[in-house]
Amino acid sequence: EAGVAQSPRYKIIEKRQSVAFWCNPISGHATLYWYQQILGQGPKLLIQFQNNGVVDDSQLPKDRFSAERLKGVDSTLKIQPAKLEDSAVYLCASSLGIAPPDTQYFGPGTRLTVL
Amino acid sequence: SQQGEEDPQALSIQEGENATMNCSYKTSINNLQWYRQNSGRGLVHLILIRSNEREKHSGRLRVTLDTSKKSSSLLITASRAADTASYFCATDRRGSQGNLIFGKGTKLSVKP
């Protein structure tokens, strides 16, 4: 079974530039999550999708971050414009989306460096 | 906001020894999960314990949960160099949509 795919694996940009990350979840997984993991900390949930609807985006900085999951499969996370404090690893995870407990499967992450 | 706090922040042991990591959390939970993260990689799910369970085993892993103290522990027995990684507890809060809140993690180093 193929895992969660993410691209790119690494990205270096200058502040105020834009950047986008892509995630392809495990086939058949209805729920998709984006997390931000700052160095030395645990992952922090940014947004959770159930199929193509948003379940929780309470911690997404909506003035600069946006995410979509068209057709309920792939998802993109965008930052526009980026700030220095956005330097982090962005992790995508997916789960079946059935009744809890629901195990999340994580992709390898995209490491973003903002200069 | 972080729900869980792992203790210790870092742990260094010799191969063959046991490693114990602790996690404390703040609110009522549906379940608590432990994940492992190797350097530069994504997280791997290790074990899940429900709020009505007190202890669970999986291979060399043993997890305990004390809901009265809002704490959990992860024991890795007979550690191996390959166990070197960061370990995170994550809580599925009661009333949430199943999303997880992670602690800051314990960095485990197992020396051969």
mmCIF file with all atom_site columns, C-alpha atoms in Angstrom:
data_model
loop_
_atom_site.group_PDB
_atom_site.id
_atom_site.type_symbol
_atom_site.label_atom_id
_atom_site.label_alt_id
_atom_site.label_comp_id
_atom_site.label_asym_id
_atom_site.label_entity_id
_atom_site.label_seq_id
_atom_site.pdbx_PDB_ins_code
_atom_site.Cartn_x
_atom_site.Cartn_y
_atom_site.Cartn_z
_atom_site.occupancy
_atom_site.B_iso_or_equiv
_atom_site.pdbx_formal_charge
_atom_site.auth_seq_id
_atom_site.auth_comp_id
_atom_site.auth_asym_id
_atom_site.auth_atom_id
_atom_site.pdbx_PDB_model_num
ATOM 1   C CA . GLU A 1 1   ? 0.000   0.000  0.000  1.00 0.00 ? 1   GLU A CA 1
ATOM 2   C CA . ALA A 1 2   ? 1.464   3.361  -1.031 1.00 0.00 ? 2   ALA A CA 1
ATOM 3   C CA . GLY A 1 3   ? 1.908   5.866  1.779  1.00 0.00 ? 3   GLY A CA 1
ATOM 4   C CA . VAL A 1 4   ? 1.145   9.553  1.958  1.00 0.00 ? 4   VAL A CA 1
ATOM 5   C CA . ALA A 1 5   ? 3.110   11.420 -0.703 1.00 0.00 ? 5   ALA A CA 1
ATOM 6   C CA . GLN A 1 6   ? 4.288   14.998 -0.348 1.00 0.00 ? 6   GLN A CA 1
ATOM 7   C CA . SER A 1 7   ? 6.215   17.326 -2.594 1.00 0.00 ? 7   SER A CA 1
ATOM 8   C CA . PRO A 1 8   ? 8.523   19.062 -2.679 1.00 0.00 ? 8   PRO A CA 1
ATOM 9   C CA . ARG A 1 9   ? 10.664  17.586 0.100  1.00 0.00 ? 9   ARG A CA 1
ATOM 10  C CA . TYR A 1 10  ? 12.634  20.804 0.553  1.00 0.00 ? 10  TYR A CA 1
ATOM 11  C CA . LYS A 1 11  ? 11.974  24.425 -0.326 1.00 0.00 ? 11  LYS A CA 1
ATOM 12  C CA . ILE A 1 12  ? 13.983  27.564 0.297  1.00 0.00 ? 12  ILE A CA 1
ATOM 13  C CA . ILE A 1 13  ? 12.371  30.943 -0.345 1.00 0.00 ? 13  ILE A CA 1
ATOM 14  C CA . GLU A 1 14  ? 12.828  34.538 0.681  1.00 0.00 ? 14  GLU A CA 1
ATOM 15  C CA . LYS A 1 15  ? 10.391  36.281 2.979  1.00 0.00 ? 15  LYS A CA 1
ATOM 16  C CA . ARG A 1 16  ? 7.354   37.773 1.268  1.00 0.00 ? 16  ARG A CA 1
ATOM 17  C CA . GLN A 1 17  ? 7.512   35.147 -1.475 1.00 0.00 ? 17  GLN A CA 1
ATOM 18  C CA . SER A 1 18  ? 4.783   32.578 -2.022 1.00 0.00 ? 18  SER A CA 1
ATOM 19  C CA . VAL A 1 19  ? 5.072   28.822 -1.732 1.00 0.00 ? 19  VAL A CA 1
ATOM 20  C CA . ALA A 1 20  ? 2.782   25.831 -2.225 1.00 0.00 ? 20  ALA A CA 1
ATOM 21  C CA . PHE A 1 21  ? 2.961   22.277 -0.942 1.00 0.00 ? 21  PHE A CA 1
ATOM 22  C CA . TRP A 1 22  ? 1.203   19.261 -2.353 1.00 0.00 ? 22  TRP A CA 1
ATOM 23  C CA . CYS A 1 23  ? -0.112  16.146 -0.624 1.00 0.00 ? 23  CYS A CA 1
ATOM 24  C CA . ASN A 1 24  ? -1.549  12.922 -1.992 1.00 0.00 ? 24  ASN A CA 1
ATOM 25  C CA . PRO A 1 25  ? -3.158  10.848 0.779  1.00 0.00 ? 25  PRO A CA 1
ATOM 26  C CA . ILE A 1 26  ? -3.475  7.096  1.006  1.00 0.00 ? 26  ILE A CA 1
ATOM 27  C CA . SER A 1 27  ? -6.119  5.868  -1.400 1.00 0.00 ? 27  SER A CA 1
ATOM 28  C CA . GLY A 1 28  ? -9.521  5.652  0.219  1.00 0.00 ? 28  GLY A CA 1
ATOM 29  C CA . HIS A 1 29  ? -8.684  7.905  3.159  1.00 0.00 ? 29  HIS A CA 1
ATOM 30  C CA . ALA A 1 30  ? -11.437 10.439 3.662  1.00 0.00 ? 30  ALA A CA 1
ATOM 31  C CA . THR A 1 31  ? -9.686  12.626 6.217  1.00 0.00 ? 31  THR A CA 1
ATOM 32  C CA . LEU A 1 32  ? -6.629  14.718 5.459  1.00 0.00 ? 32  LEU A CA 1
ATOM 33  C CA . TYR A 1 33  ? -4.604  16.851 7.861  1.00 0.00 ? 33  TYR A CA 1
ATOM 34  C CA . TRP A 1 34  ? -1.910  19.488 7.476  1.00 0.00 ? 34  TRP A CA 1
ATOM 35  C CA . TYR A 1 35  ? 0.455   20.036 10.406 1.00 0.00 ? 35  TYR A CA 1
ATOM 36  C CA . GLN A 1 36  ? 3.243   22.543 11.001 1.00 0.00 ? 36  GLN A CA 1
ATOM 37  C CA . GLN A 1 37  ? 6.246   21.288 12.967 1.00 0.00 ? 37  GLN A CA 1
ATOM 38  C CA . ILE A 1 38  ? 8.715   23.917 14.127 1.00 0.00 ? 38  ILE A CA 1
ATOM 39  C CA . LEU A 1 39  ? 12.167  22.640 15.040 1.00 0.00 ? 39  LEU A CA 1
ATOM 40  C CA . GLY A 1 40  ? 12.207  21.134 18.524 1.00 0.00 ? 40  GLY A CA 1
ATOM 41  C CA . GLN A 1 41  ? 8.435   21.036 18.870 1.00 0.00 ? 41  GLN A CA 1
ATOM 42  C CA . GLY A 1 42  ? 5.624   18.630 18.189 1.00 0.00 ? 42  GLY A CA 1
ATOM 43  C CA . PRO A 1 43  ? 3.378   18.954 15.146 1.00 0.00 ? 43  PRO A CA 1
ATOM 44  C CA . LYS A 1 44  ? 0.602   21.535 15.353 1.00 0.00 ? 44  LYS A CA 1
ATOM 45  C CA . LEU A 1 45  ? -2.586  20.991 13.379 1.00 0.00 ? 45  LEU A CA 1
ATOM 46  C CA . LEU A 1 46  ? -3.257  23.666 10.777 1.00 0.00 ? 46  LEU A CA 1
ATOM 47  C CA . ILE A 1 47  ? -6.300  22.268 9.009  1.00 0.00 ? 47  ILE A CA 1
ATOM 48  C CA . GLN A 1 48  ? -8.368  19.087 8.833  1.00 0.00 ? 48  GLN A CA 1
ATOM 49  C CA . PHE A 1 49  ? -10.476 18.043 5.838  1.00 0.00 ? 49  PHE A CA 1
ATOM 50  C CA . GLN A 1 50  ? -13.185 15.415 5.702  1.00 0.00 ? 50  GLN A CA 1
ATOM 51  C CA . ASN A 1 51  ? -13.482 14.572 1.996  1.00 0.00 ? 51  ASN A CA 1
ATOM 52  C CA . ASN A 1 52  ? -13.406 18.072 0.445  1.00 0.00 ? 52  ASN A CA 1
ATOM 53  C CA . GLY A 1 53  ? -14.953 19.910 3.411  1.00 0.00 ? 53  GLY A CA 1
ATOM 54  C CA . VAL A 1 54  ? -13.071 21.707 6.191  1.00 0.00 ? 54  VAL A CA 1
ATOM 55  C CA . VAL A 1 55  ? -13.610 20.200 9.644  1.00 0.00 ? 55  VAL A CA 1
ATOM 56  C CA . ASP A 1 56  ? -11.193 22.324 11.668 1.00 0.00 ? 56  ASP A CA 1
ATOM 57  C CA . ASP A 1 57  ? -9.091  25.291 10.554 1.00 0.00 ? 57  ASP A CA 1
ATOM 58  C CA . SER A 1 58  ? -9.047  27.128 13.863 1.00 0.00 ? 58  SER A CA 1
ATOM 59  C CA . GLN A 1 59  ? -5.232  27.261 14.002 1.00 0.00 ? 59  GLN A CA 1
ATOM 60  C CA . LEU A 1 60  ? -4.666  28.192 10.373 1.00 0.00 ? 60  LEU A CA 1
ATOM 61  C CA . PRO A 1 61  ? -3.318  31.778 10.007 1.00 0.00 ? 61  PRO A CA 1
ATOM 62  C CA . LYS A 1 62  ? -5.880  32.667 7.384  1.00 0.00 ? 62  LYS A CA 1
ATOM 63  C CA . ASP A 1 63  ? -4.312  36.018 6.503  1.00 0.00 ? 63  ASP A CA 1
ATOM 64  C CA . ARG A 1 64  ? -1.442  34.193 4.820  1.00 0.00 ? 64  ARG A CA 1
ATOM 65  C CA . PHE A 1 65  ? -2.204  30.464 4.740  1.00 0.00 ? 65  PHE A CA 1
ATOM 66  C CA . SER A 1 66  ? -4.772  28.757 2.557  1.00 0.00 ? 66  SER A CA 1
ATOM 67  C CA . ALA A 1 67  ? -5.527  25.140 1.797  1.00 0.00 ? 67  ALA A CA 1
ATOM 68  C CA . GLU A 1 68  ? -7.837  23.276 -0.482 1.00 0.00 ? 68  GLU A CA 1
ATOM 69  C CA . ARG A 1 69  ? -8.752  19.713 -1.197 1.00 0.00 ? 69  ARG A CA 1
ATOM 70  C CA . LEU A 1 70  ? -10.493 19.617 -4.519 1.00 0.00 ? 70  LEU A CA 1
ATOM 71  C CA . LYS A 1 71  ? -12.390 16.423 -5.366 1.00 0.00 ? 71  LYS A CA 1
ATOM 72  C CA . GLY A 1 72  ? -11.666 15.115 -1.885 1.00 0.00 ? 72  GLY A CA 1
ATOM 73  C CA . VAL A 1 73  ? -8.313  13.571 -2.780 1.00 0.00 ? 73  VAL A CA 1
ATOM 74  C CA . ASP A 1 74  ? -5.149  15.640 -3.255 1.00 0.00 ? 74  ASP A CA 1
ATOM 75  C CA . SER A 1 75  ? -4.574  18.762 -1.245 1.00 0.00 ? 75  SER A CA 1
ATOM 76  C CA . THR A 1 76  ? -2.436  21.879 -1.526 1.00 0.00 ? 76  THR A CA 1
ATOM 77  C CA . LEU A 1 77  ? -1.297  24.205 1.231  1.00 0.00 ? 77  LEU A CA 1
ATOM 78  C CA . LYS A 1 78  ? -0.196  27.700 0.260  1.00 0.00 ? 78  LYS A CA 1
ATOM 79  C CA . ILE A 1 79  ? 1.612   30.438 2.123  1.00 0.00 ? 79  ILE A CA 1
ATOM 80  C CA . GLN A 1 80  ? 1.413   33.950 0.701  1.00 0.00 ? 80  GLN A CA 1
ATOM 81  C CA . PRO A 1 81  ? 3.417   35.943 1.707  1.00 0.00 ? 81  PRO A CA 1
ATOM 82  C CA . ALA A 1 82  ? 5.868   33.881 3.757  1.00 0.00 ? 82  ALA A CA 1
ATOM 83  C CA . LYS A 1 83  ? 7.436   35.164 6.963  1.00 0.00 ? 83  LYS A CA 1
ATOM 84  C CA . LEU A 1 84  ? 10.635  34.076 8.666  1.00 0.00 ? 84  LEU A CA 1
ATOM 85  C CA . GLU A 1 85  ? 8.634   32.325 11.413 1.00 0.00 ? 85  GLU A CA 1
ATOM 86  C CA . ASP A 1 86  ? 7.018   30.050 8.801  1.00 0.00 ? 86  ASP A CA 1
ATOM 87  C CA . SER A 1 87  ? 10.271  28.093 8.581  1.00 0.00 ? 87  SER A CA 1
ATOM 88  C CA . ALA A 1 88  ? 9.204   24.607 9.627  1.00 0.00 ? 88  ALA A CA 1
ATOM 89  C CA . VAL A 1 89  ? 8.407   21.130 8.366  1.00 0.00 ? 89  VAL A CA 1
ATOM 90  C CA . TYR A 1 90  ? 4.910   20.849 6.917  1.00 0.00 ? 90  TYR A CA 1
ATOM 91  C CA . LEU A 1 91  ? 3.453   17.410 7.419  1.00 0.00 ? 91  LEU A CA 1
ATOM 92  C CA . CYS A 1 92  ? 0.466   15.936 5.683  1.00 0.00 ? 92  CYS A CA 1
ATOM 93  C CA . ALA A 1 93  ? -1.413  13.016 7.214  1.00 0.00 ? 93  ALA A CA 1
ATOM 94  C CA . SER A 1 94  ? -4.458  11.005 6.240  1.00 0.00 ? 94  SER A CA 1
ATOM 95  C CA . SER A 1 95  ? -6.836  8.613  7.939  1.00 0.00 ? 95  SER A CA 1
ATOM 96  C CA . LEU A 1 96  ? -9.808  6.505  6.970  1.00 0.00 ? 96  LEU A CA 1
ATOM 97  C CA . GLY A 1 97  ? -12.195 8.962  8.594  1.00 0.00 ? 97  GLY A CA 1
ATOM 98  C CA . ILE A 1 98  ? -14.309 6.315  10.258 1.00 0.00 ? 98  ILE A CA 1
ATOM 99  C CA . ALA A 1 99  ? -15.447 6.418  13.863 1.00 0.00 ? 99  ALA A CA 1
ATOM 100 C CA . PRO A 1 100 ? -12.616 7.029  16.320 1.00 0.00 ? 100 PRO A CA 1
ATOM 101 C CA . PRO A 1 101 ? -10.070 5.846  17.116 1.00 0.00 ? 101 PRO A CA 1
ATOM 102 C CA . ASP A 1 102 ? -8.717  6.689  13.697 1.00 0.00 ? 102 ASP A CA 1
ATOM 103 C CA . THR A 1 103 ? -5.015  6.161  13.058 1.00 0.00 ? 103 THR A CA 1
ATOM 104 C CA . GLN A 1 104 ? -3.272  8.918  11.137 1.00 0.00 ? 104 GLN A CA 1
ATOM 105 C CA . TYR A 1 105 ? -0.574  8.071  8.594  1.00 0.00 ? 105 TYR A CA 1
ATOM 106 C CA . PHE A 1 106 ? 2.013   10.755 7.956  1.00 0.00 ? 106 PHE A CA 1
ATOM 107 C CA . GLY A 1 107 ? 3.939   11.705 4.865  1.00 0.00 ? 107 GLY A CA 1
ATOM 108 C CA . PRO A 1 108 ? 7.680   12.540 4.926  1.00 0.00 ? 108 PRO A CA 1
ATOM 109 C CA . GLY A 1 109 ? 7.019   16.269 5.155  1.00 0.00 ? 109 GLY A CA 1
ATOM 110 C CA . THR A 1 110 ? 8.232   19.350 3.308  1.00 0.00 ? 110 THR A CA 1
ATOM 111 C CA . ARG A 1 111 ? 11.007  21.285 5.003  1.00 0.00 ? 111 ARG A CA 1
ATOM 112 C CA . LEU A 1 112 ? 10.527  25.019 4.353  1.00 0.00 ? 112 LEU A CA 1
ATOM 113 C CA . THR A 1 113 ? 13.271  27.531 4.996  1.00 0.00 ? 113 THR A CA 1
ATOM 114 C CA . VAL A 1 114 ? 12.355  31.212 4.752  1.00 0.00 ? 114 VAL A CA 1
ATOM 115 C CA . LEU A 1 115 ? 15.336  33.547 4.438  1.00 0.00 ? 115 LEU A CA 1
ATOM 116 C CA . SER B 2 1   ? -1.617  25.048 21.923 1.00 0.00 ? 1   SER B CA 1
ATOM 117 C CA . GLN B 2 2   ? 0.182   21.942 23.120 1.00 0.00 ? 2   GLN B CA 1
ATOM 118 C CA . GLN B 2 3   ? -1.864  19.488 25.107 1.00 0.00 ? 3   GLN B CA 1
ATOM 119 C CA . GLY B 2 4   ? 0.780   16.991 26.045 1.00 0.00 ? 4   GLY B CA 1
ATOM 120 C CA . GLU B 2 5   ? 4.101   17.487 27.714 1.00 0.00 ? 5   GLU B CA 1
ATOM 121 C CA . GLU B 2 6   ? 6.679   14.734 27.490 1.00 0.00 ? 6   GLU B CA 1
ATOM 122 C CA . ASP B 2 7   ? 9.273   14.082 30.116 1.00 0.00 ? 7   ASP B CA 1
ATOM 123 C CA . PRO B 2 8   ? 12.224  13.896 29.887 1.00 0.00 ? 8   PRO B CA 1
ATOM 124 C CA . GLN B 2 9   ? 13.012  16.134 26.910 1.00 0.00 ? 9   GLN B CA 1
ATOM 125 C CA . ALA B 2 10  ? 16.035  13.977 26.128 1.00 0.00 ? 10  ALA B CA 1
ATOM 126 C CA . LEU B 2 11  ? 17.122  10.506 27.192 1.00 0.00 ? 11  LEU B CA 1
ATOM 127 C CA . SER B 2 12  ? 20.368  8.684  26.476 1.00 0.00 ? 12  SER B CA 1
ATOM 128 C CA . ILE B 2 13  ? 20.749  4.988  27.249 1.00 0.00 ? 13  ILE B CA 1
ATOM 129 C CA . GLN B 2 14  ? 22.817  1.970  26.264 1.00 0.00 ? 14  GLN B CA 1
ATOM 130 C CA . GLU B 2 15  ? 21.541  -0.739 23.961 1.00 0.00 ? 15  GLU B CA 1
ATOM 131 C CA . GLY B 2 16  ? 19.675  -3.401 25.926 1.00 0.00 ? 16  GLY B CA 1
ATOM 132 C CA . GLU B 2 17  ? 18.449  -1.018 28.605 1.00 0.00 ? 17  GLU B CA 1
ATOM 133 C CA . ASN B 2 18  ? 14.825  -0.015 29.036 1.00 0.00 ? 18  ASN B CA 1
ATOM 134 C CA . ALA B 2 19  ? 13.618  3.479  28.144 1.00 0.00 ? 19  ALA B CA 1
ATOM 135 C CA . THR B 2 20  ? 10.690  5.147  29.874 1.00 0.00 ? 20  THR B CA 1
ATOM 136 C CA . MET B 2 21  ? 9.035   8.311  28.639 1.00 0.00 ? 21  MET B CA 1
ATOM 137 C CA . ASN B 2 22  ? 6.192   10.128 30.320 1.00 0.00 ? 22  ASN B CA 1
ATOM 138 C CA . CYS B 2 23  ? 3.420   12.319 28.997 1.00 0.00 ? 23  CYS B CA 1
ATOM 139 C CA . SER B 2 24  ? 1.041   14.609 30.842 1.00 0.00 ? 24  SER B CA 1
ATOM 140 C CA . TYR B 2 25  ? -2.012  16.258 29.324 1.00 0.00 ? 25  TYR B CA 1
ATOM 141 C CA . LYS B 2 26  ? -4.625  18.763 30.358 1.00 0.00 ? 26  LYS B CA 1
ATOM 142 C CA . THR B 2 27  ? -8.140  17.884 29.222 1.00 0.00 ? 27  THR B CA 1
ATOM 143 C CA . SER B 2 28  ? -10.360 14.802 29.008 1.00 0.00 ? 28  SER B CA 1
ATOM 144 C CA . ILE B 2 29  ? -9.466  12.510 26.149 1.00 0.00 ? 29  ILE B CA 1
ATOM 145 C CA . ASN B 2 30  ? -10.956 9.798  23.949 1.00 0.00 ? 30  ASN B CA 1
ATOM 146 C CA . ASN B 2 31  ? -7.594  8.159  23.489 1.00 0.00 ? 31  ASN B CA 1
ATOM 147 C CA . LEU B 2 32  ? -3.866  8.793  23.673 1.00 0.00 ? 32  LEU B CA 1
ATOM 148 C CA . GLN B 2 33  ? -1.407  7.776  20.980 1.00 0.00 ? 33  GLN B CA 1
ATOM 149 C CA . TRP B 2 34  ? 2.362   7.502  20.789 1.00 0.00 ? 34  TRP B CA 1
ATOM 150 C CA . TYR B 2 35  ? 4.301   8.290  17.612 1.00 0.00 ? 35  TYR B CA 1
ATOM 151 C CA . ARG B 2 36  ? 7.954   7.923  16.658 1.00 0.00 ? 36  ARG B CA 1
ATOM 152 C CA . GLN B 2 37  ? 9.829   10.309 14.377 1.00 0.00 ? 37  GLN B CA 1
ATOM 153 C CA . ASN B 2 38  ? 13.215  9.451  12.975 1.00 0.00 ? 38  ASN B CA 1
ATOM 154 C CA . SER B 2 39  ? 15.463  12.343 12.049 1.00 0.00 ? 39  SER B CA 1
ATOM 155 C CA . GLY B 2 40  ? 14.189  14.104 8.938  1.00 0.00 ? 40  GLY B CA 1
ATOM 156 C CA . ARG B 2 41  ? 11.220  11.805 8.451  1.00 0.00 ? 41  ARG B CA 1
ATOM 157 C CA . GLY B 2 42  ? 7.489   11.738 9.063  1.00 0.00 ? 42  GLY B CA 1
ATOM 158 C CA . LEU B 2 43  ? 5.819   10.324 12.123 1.00 0.00 ? 43  LEU B CA 1
ATOM 159 C CA . VAL B 2 44  ? 5.035   6.657  12.551 1.00 0.00 ? 44  VAL B CA 1
ATOM 160 C CA . HIS B 2 45  ? 2.134   5.509  14.702 1.00 0.00 ? 45  HIS B CA 1
ATOM 161 C CA . LEU B 2 46  ? 3.261   3.155  17.469 1.00 0.00 ? 46  LEU B CA 1
ATOM 162 C CA . ILE B 2 47  ? 0.362   2.437  19.760 1.00 0.00 ? 47  ILE B CA 1
ATOM 163 C CA . LEU B 2 48  ? -3.034  3.764  20.837 1.00 0.00 ? 48  LEU B CA 1
ATOM 164 C CA . ILE B 2 49  ? -4.623  3.438  24.258 1.00 0.00 ? 49  ILE B CA 1
ATOM 165 C CA . ARG B 2 50  ? -8.266  4.295  24.840 1.00 0.00 ? 50  ARG B CA 1
ATOM 166 C CA . SER B 2 51  ? -9.427  6.320  27.812 1.00 0.00 ? 51  SER B CA 1
ATOM 167 C CA . ASN B 2 52  ? -11.026 3.241  29.421 1.00 0.00 ? 52  ASN B CA 1
ATOM 168 C CA . GLU B 2 53  ? -7.827  1.194  29.171 1.00 0.00 ? 53  GLU B CA 1
ATOM 169 C CA . ARG B 2 54  ? -5.035  1.237  31.727 1.00 0.00 ? 54  ARG B CA 1
ATOM 170 C CA . GLU B 2 55  ? -2.277  -0.701 30.005 1.00 0.00 ? 55  GLU B CA 1
ATOM 171 C CA . LYS B 2 56  ? -1.469  -1.937 26.534 1.00 0.00 ? 56  LYS B CA 1
ATOM 172 C CA . HIS B 2 57  ? 1.375   -3.923 25.004 1.00 0.00 ? 57  HIS B CA 1
ATOM 173 C CA . SER B 2 58  ? 2.748   -4.151 21.497 1.00 0.00 ? 58  SER B CA 1
ATOM 174 C CA . GLY B 2 59  ? 5.958   -6.072 21.008 1.00 0.00 ? 59  GLY B CA 1
ATOM 175 C CA . ARG B 2 60  ? 8.644   -4.325 23.079 1.00 0.00 ? 60  ARG B CA 1
ATOM 176 C CA . LEU B 2 61  ? 6.310   -1.408 23.828 1.00 0.00 ? 61  LEU B CA 1
ATOM 177 C CA . ARG B 2 62  ? 4.237   -1.027 26.950 1.00 0.00 ? 62  ARG B CA 1
ATOM 178 C CA . VAL B 2 63  ? 1.924   1.937  27.443 1.00 0.00 ? 63  VAL B CA 1
ATOM 179 C CA . THR B 2 64  ? 0.085   2.875  30.599 1.00 0.00 ? 64  THR B CA 1
ATOM 180 C CA . LEU B 2 65  ? -2.625  5.466  31.049 1.00 0.00 ? 65  LEU B CA 1
ATOM 181 C CA . ASP B 2 66  ? -3.803  7.080  34.283 1.00 0.00 ? 66  ASP B CA 1
ATOM 182 C CA . THR B 2 67  ? -6.752  9.313  33.480 1.00 0.00 ? 67  THR B CA 1
ATOM 183 C CA . SER B 2 68  ? -7.069  10.480 37.090 1.00 0.00 ? 68  SER B CA 1
ATOM 184 C CA . LYS B 2 69  ? -3.567  11.952 36.865 1.00 0.00 ? 69  LYS B CA 1
ATOM 185 C CA . LYS B 2 70  ? -3.899  12.807 33.180 1.00 0.00 ? 70  LYS B CA 1
ATOM 186 C CA . SER B 2 71  ? -0.664  11.026 32.418 1.00 0.00 ? 71  SER B CA 1
ATOM 187 C CA . SER B 2 72  ? 0.734   8.229  30.289 1.00 0.00 ? 72  SER B CA 1
ATOM 188 C CA . SER B 2 73  ? 4.029   6.425  30.041 1.00 0.00 ? 73  SER B CA 1
ATOM 189 C CA . LEU B 2 74  ? 5.743   4.608  27.196 1.00 0.00 ? 74  LEU B CA 1
ATOM 190 C CA . LEU B 2 75  ? 8.226   1.867  28.054 1.00 0.00 ? 75  LEU B CA 1
ATOM 191 C CA . ILE B 2 76  ? 10.540  0.444  25.428 1.00 0.00 ? 76  ILE B CA 1
ATOM 192 C CA . THR B 2 77  ? 12.184  -2.731 26.668 1.00 0.00 ? 77  THR B CA 1
ATOM 193 C CA . ALA B 2 78  ? 15.538  -4.099 25.526 1.00 0.00 ? 78  ALA B CA 1
ATOM 194 C CA . SER B 2 79  ? 16.243  -0.989 23.456 1.00 0.00 ? 79  SER B CA 1
ATOM 195 C CA . ARG B 2 80  ? 18.169  -1.123 20.189 1.00 0.00 ? 80  ARG B CA 1
ATOM 196 C CA . ALA B 2 81  ? 20.205  1.494  18.355 1.00 0.00 ? 81  ALA B CA 1
ATOM 197 C CA . ALA B 2 82  ? 17.391  1.586  15.777 1.00 0.00 ? 82  ALA B CA 1
ATOM 198 C CA . ASP B 2 83  ? 15.050  2.914  18.484 1.00 0.00 ? 83  ASP B CA 1
ATOM 199 C CA . THR B 2 84  ? 16.950  6.213  18.384 1.00 0.00 ? 84  THR B CA 1
ATOM 200 C CA . ALA B 2 85  ? 14.295  8.767  17.481 1.00 0.00 ? 85  ALA B CA 1
ATOM 201 C CA . SER B 2 86  ? 11.955  11.370 18.936 1.00 0.00 ? 86  SER B CA 1
ATOM 202 C CA . TYR B 2 87  ? 8.819   10.059 20.608 1.00 0.00 ? 87  TYR B CA 1
ATOM 203 C CA . PHE B 2 88  ? 5.618   12.089 20.823 1.00 0.00 ? 88  PHE B CA 1
ATOM 204 C CA . CYS B 2 89  ? 2.412   11.547 22.697 1.00 0.00 ? 89  CYS B CA 1
ATOM 205 C CA . ALA B 2 90  ? -0.749  12.844 21.051 1.00 0.00 ? 90  ALA B CA 1
ATOM 206 C CA . THR B 2 91  ? -4.185  13.190 22.551 1.00 0.00 ? 91  THR B CA 1
ATOM 207 C CA . ASP B 2 92  ? -7.547  12.913 20.879 1.00 0.00 ? 92  ASP B CA 1
ATOM 208 C CA . ARG B 2 93  ? -9.576  15.239 23.065 1.00 0.00 ? 93  ARG B CA 1
ATOM 209 C CA . ARG B 2 94  ? -13.111 14.412 24.050 1.00 0.00 ? 94  ARG B CA 1
ATOM 210 C CA . GLY B 2 95  ? -15.480 16.379 21.832 1.00 0.00 ? 95  GLY B CA 1
ATOM 211 C CA . SER B 2 96  ? -12.914 16.937 19.103 1.00 0.00 ? 96  SER B CA 1
ATOM 212 C CA . GLN B 2 97  ? -13.267 15.851 15.487 1.00 0.00 ? 97  GLN B CA 1
ATOM 213 C CA . GLY B 2 98  ? -10.519 13.289 15.933 1.00 0.00 ? 98  GLY B CA 1
ATOM 214 C CA . ASN B 2 99  ? -7.666  15.702 15.405 1.00 0.00 ? 99  ASN B CA 1
ATOM 215 C CA . LEU B 2 100 ? -4.614  15.192 17.585 1.00 0.00 ? 100 LEU B CA 1
ATOM 216 C CA . ILE B 2 101 ? -2.679  17.527 19.831 1.00 0.00 ? 101 ILE B CA 1
ATOM 217 C CA . PHE B 2 102 ? 0.975   16.605 20.128 1.00 0.00 ? 102 PHE B CA 1
ATOM 218 C CA . GLY B 2 103 ? 3.456   17.212 22.905 1.00 0.00 ? 103 GLY B CA 1
ATOM 219 C CA . LYS B 2 104 ? 6.989   18.491 22.359 1.00 0.00 ? 104 LYS B CA 1
ATOM 220 C CA . GLY B 2 105 ? 8.483   15.018 22.352 1.00 0.00 ? 105 GLY B CA 1
ATOM 221 C CA . THR B 2 106 ? 11.283  13.083 24.014 1.00 0.00 ? 106 THR B CA 1
ATOM 222 C CA . LYS B 2 107 ? 14.491  12.655 22.079 1.00 0.00 ? 107 LYS B CA 1
ATOM 223 C CA . LEU B 2 108 ? 15.810  9.148  22.728 1.00 0.00 ? 108 LEU B CA 1
ATOM 224 C CA . SER B 2 109 ? 19.367  8.182  21.926 1.00 0.00 ? 109 SER B CA 1
ATOM 225 C CA . VAL B 2 110 ? 20.330  4.519  22.201 1.00 0.00 ? 110 VAL B CA 1
ATOM 226 C CA . LYS B 2 111 ? 24.064  3.925  22.087 1.00 0.00 ? 111 LYS B CA 1
ATOM 227 C CA . PRO B 2 112 ? 25.387  0.632  20.733 1.00 0.00 ? 112 PRO B CA 1
#
